[in-house]
């Protein structure tokens, strides 16, 4: 059957064109590195404490910011994390705040399901579309799937016509 046939091996030019036509399928996600100071939601006067700590951090008055805050099982930060990585650990509000935060400055407090966080983005890289050699296997698989889908669509579109012709031939032969 046409849909089951393996598509021909594409040229690099065809794969490059497929990559250019669908860059969103292959782009490297943006990455963010950051540190955070955690404050428990049930801490008395948490809003005031957060404001005081943020002022000290912004002024550079703290040698090691990671000793501040409340004990937590959360990491003190993440390195080269994707938005999905950040969201899975800290939640969507922290992910959104980090995306908007300037690099190198403390900001917050940001609320999460765990409590409050003062955050400092230490590095950020934008999403990029990699070169074909870096993602060739993924582009090839996606191209082949697109070819299969096109073959199925073509055979389904042609099926009623072929079935109608076959029935016409059968009726003419029987007559």
Short mmCIF file of C-alpha atoms in Angstrom, two decimals:
data_model
loop_
_atom_site.label_atom_id
_atom_site.label_comp_id
_atom_site.label_asym_id
_atom_site.label_seq_id
_atom_site.Cartn_x
_atom_site.Cartn_y
_atom_site.Cartn_z
CA UNK A 1 0.00 0.00 0.00
CA UNK A 2 1.23 3.51 -0.81
CA UNK A 3 1.14 4.71 2.82
CA UNK A 4 3.30 1.81 3.94
CA UNK A 5 6.06 2.45 1.41
CA UNK A 6 9.24 3.92 2.84
CA UNK A 7 9.84 7.44 1.53
CA UNK A 8 12.93 7.97 -0.58
CA UNK A 9 16.04 9.25 1.19
CA UNK A 10 15.94 13.05 1.00
CA UNK A 11 18.85 15.22 0.00
CA UNK A 12 20.48 17.58 2.47
CA UNK A 13 18.91 20.44 0.52
CA UNK A 14 15.43 18.93 1.07
CA UNK A 15 16.14 18.48 4.78
CA UNK A 16 17.50 22.02 5.06
CA UNK A 17 14.31 23.30 3.39
CA UNK A 18 12.20 21.26 5.82
CA UNK A 19 14.16 22.67 8.77
CA UNK A 20 13.71 26.21 7.42
CA UNK A 21 9.97 25.65 6.93
CA UNK A 22 9.48 24.27 10.46
CA UNK A 23 12.10 25.87 12.74
CA UNK A 24 9.79 25.71 15.78
CA UNK A 25 9.98 21.91 15.74
CA UNK A 26 13.74 21.87 16.18
CA UNK A 27 14.76 25.01 18.03
CA UNK A 28 16.83 24.78 21.15
CA UNK A 29 14.80 26.15 24.03
CA UNK A 30 15.96 29.26 25.85
CA UNK A 31 18.06 28.51 28.91
CA UNK A 32 18.29 30.35 32.21
CA UNK A 33 20.73 30.01 35.09
CA UNK A 34 19.68 31.50 38.40
CA UNK A 35 20.00 31.43 42.17
CA UNK A 36 17.20 31.87 44.64
CA UNK A 37 16.65 32.63 48.30
CA UNK A 38 13.61 30.84 49.69
CA UNK A 39 11.24 32.26 52.31
CA UNK A 40 8.56 30.02 53.77
CA UNK A 41 5.00 31.25 53.22
CA UNK A 42 4.15 30.72 56.89
CA UNK A 43 7.12 32.75 58.15
CA UNK A 44 5.88 35.61 60.34
CA UNK A 45 6.20 38.94 58.53
CA UNK A 46 7.36 37.26 55.33
CA UNK A 47 6.59 40.32 53.16
CA UNK A 48 8.68 42.63 55.34
CA UNK A 49 11.50 40.09 55.63
CA UNK A 50 11.52 39.66 51.84
CA UNK A 51 11.69 43.42 51.28
CA UNK A 52 14.58 43.76 53.77
CA UNK A 53 16.52 40.85 52.29
CA UNK A 54 15.98 42.12 48.76
CA UNK A 55 17.35 45.55 49.74
CA UNK A 56 20.43 43.92 51.31
CA UNK A 57 20.97 41.71 48.27
CA UNK A 58 20.57 44.61 45.83
CA UNK A 59 23.06 46.67 47.85
CA UNK A 60 25.60 43.82 47.75
CA UNK A 61 25.61 43.71 51.55
CA UNK A 62 25.51 39.89 51.68
CA UNK A 63 28.67 37.88 50.98
CA UNK A 64 26.85 34.56 50.44
CA UNK A 65 23.17 35.02 49.57
CA UNK A 66 22.55 31.29 49.71
CA UNK A 67 22.84 31.25 53.50
CA UNK A 68 19.85 33.57 53.76
CA UNK A 69 16.27 32.44 53.81
CA UNK A 70 14.54 29.42 55.22
CA UNK A 71 15.50 25.75 54.95
CA UNK A 72 14.02 23.99 51.92
CA UNK A 73 14.48 20.88 49.85
CA UNK A 74 14.35 23.02 46.72
CA UNK A 75 17.65 23.61 44.93
CA UNK A 76 19.35 26.96 45.52
CA UNK A 77 19.11 27.52 41.78
CA UNK A 78 19.43 25.85 38.41
CA UNK A 79 22.08 26.00 35.66
CA UNK A 80 21.14 26.31 31.99
CA UNK A 81 17.56 25.27 32.72
CA UNK A 82 14.79 25.28 30.13
CA UNK A 83 11.44 26.86 31.00
CA UNK A 84 10.05 23.33 31.34
CA UNK A 85 12.84 22.44 33.83
CA UNK A 86 12.14 25.53 35.92
CA UNK A 87 8.39 25.00 35.81
CA UNK A 88 8.70 21.39 36.97
CA UNK A 89 10.70 22.41 40.04
CA UNK A 90 9.43 25.87 40.98
CA UNK A 91 6.14 26.31 39.12
CA UNK A 92 4.83 28.65 36.43
CA UNK A 93 4.98 31.90 38.43
CA UNK A 94 8.71 31.53 39.08
CA UNK A 95 9.25 30.53 35.43
CA UNK A 96 7.46 33.66 34.23
CA UNK A 97 9.28 35.91 36.71
CA UNK A 98 12.66 34.56 35.64
CA UNK A 99 11.85 35.12 31.97
CA UNK A 100 11.15 38.79 32.73
CA UNK A 101 13.95 39.34 35.28
CA UNK A 102 17.07 41.24 34.26
CA UNK A 103 20.35 39.33 34.22
CA UNK A 104 22.60 40.04 37.18
CA UNK A 105 20.05 41.75 39.45
CA UNK A 106 18.01 40.44 42.35
CA UNK A 107 14.24 40.59 41.97
CA UNK A 108 11.14 39.40 43.70
CA UNK A 109 9.65 38.28 45.88
CA UNK A 110 8.00 35.74 43.60
CA UNK A 111 5.28 33.47 44.94
CA UNK A 112 5.31 29.74 44.25
CA UNK A 113 3.41 26.79 45.64
CA UNK A 114 6.20 26.42 48.21
CA UNK A 115 6.56 29.98 49.46
CA UNK A 116 8.38 33.13 48.33
CA UNK A 117 11.58 33.44 46.34
CA UNK A 118 14.10 36.20 45.76
CA UNK A 119 15.77 35.40 42.46
CA UNK A 120 18.83 36.49 40.49
CA UNK A 121 19.30 35.42 36.89
CA UNK A 122 23.00 34.73 36.38
CA UNK A 123 22.87 33.84 32.67
CA UNK A 124 20.34 33.55 29.86
CA UNK A 125 20.58 32.20 26.33
CA UNK A 126 17.89 32.72 23.72
CA UNK A 127 16.20 29.96 21.77
CA UNK A 128 18.09 29.15 18.60
CA UNK A 129 17.51 27.07 15.49
CA UNK A 130 20.42 24.65 15.28
CA UNK A 131 22.31 23.86 12.09
CA UNK A 132 21.13 20.83 10.12
CA UNK A 133 24.05 18.55 11.16
CA UNK A 134 23.14 19.03 14.83
CA UNK A 135 19.52 17.92 14.34
CA UNK A 136 19.67 15.87 11.14
CA UNK A 137 18.17 12.67 12.66
CA UNK A 138 15.20 14.60 14.08
CA UNK A 139 14.67 16.54 10.85
CA UNK A 140 14.89 13.32 8.82
CA UNK A 141 12.31 11.60 11.04
CA UNK A 142 9.99 14.61 10.82
CA UNK A 143 10.43 14.83 7.03
CA UNK A 144 9.67 11.11 6.65
CA UNK A 145 6.56 11.44 8.80
CA UNK A 146 5.41 14.38 6.69
CA UNK A 147 5.96 12.27 3.55
CA UNK A 148 3.93 9.40 5.06
CA UNK A 149 1.09 11.75 6.00
CA UNK A 150 1.07 13.23 2.48
CA UNK A 151 0.99 9.73 0.94
CA UNK A 152 -1.93 8.68 3.16
CA UNK A 153 -3.83 11.88 2.36
CA UNK A 154 -3.24 11.37 -1.36
CA UNK A 155 -4.36 7.74 -1.26
CA UNK A 156 -7.48 8.58 0.77
CA UNK A 157 -8.35 11.41 -1.61
CA UNK A 158 -7.89 9.09 -4.59
CA UNK A 159 -9.75 6.11 -3.05
CA UNK A 160 -13.33 7.16 -3.89
CA UNK A 161 -12.38 7.79 -7.51
CA UNK A 162 -10.60 4.44 -7.83
CA UNK A 163 -13.47 2.63 -6.08
CA UNK A 164 -15.99 4.34 -8.37
CA UNK A 165 -14.02 3.34 -11.46
CA UNK A 166 -13.73 -0.24 -10.26
CA UNK A 167 -17.47 -0.42 -9.65
CA UNK A 168 -18.18 1.07 -13.11
CA UNK A 169 -15.94 -1.51 -14.75
CA UNK A 170 -17.65 -4.31 -12.82
CA UNK A 171 -21.14 -3.12 -13.85
CA UNK A 172 -20.12 -2.74 -17.51
CA UNK A 173 -18.50 -6.21 -17.52
CA UNK A 174 -21.59 -7.77 -15.91
CA UNK A 175 -23.92 -6.19 -18.46
#
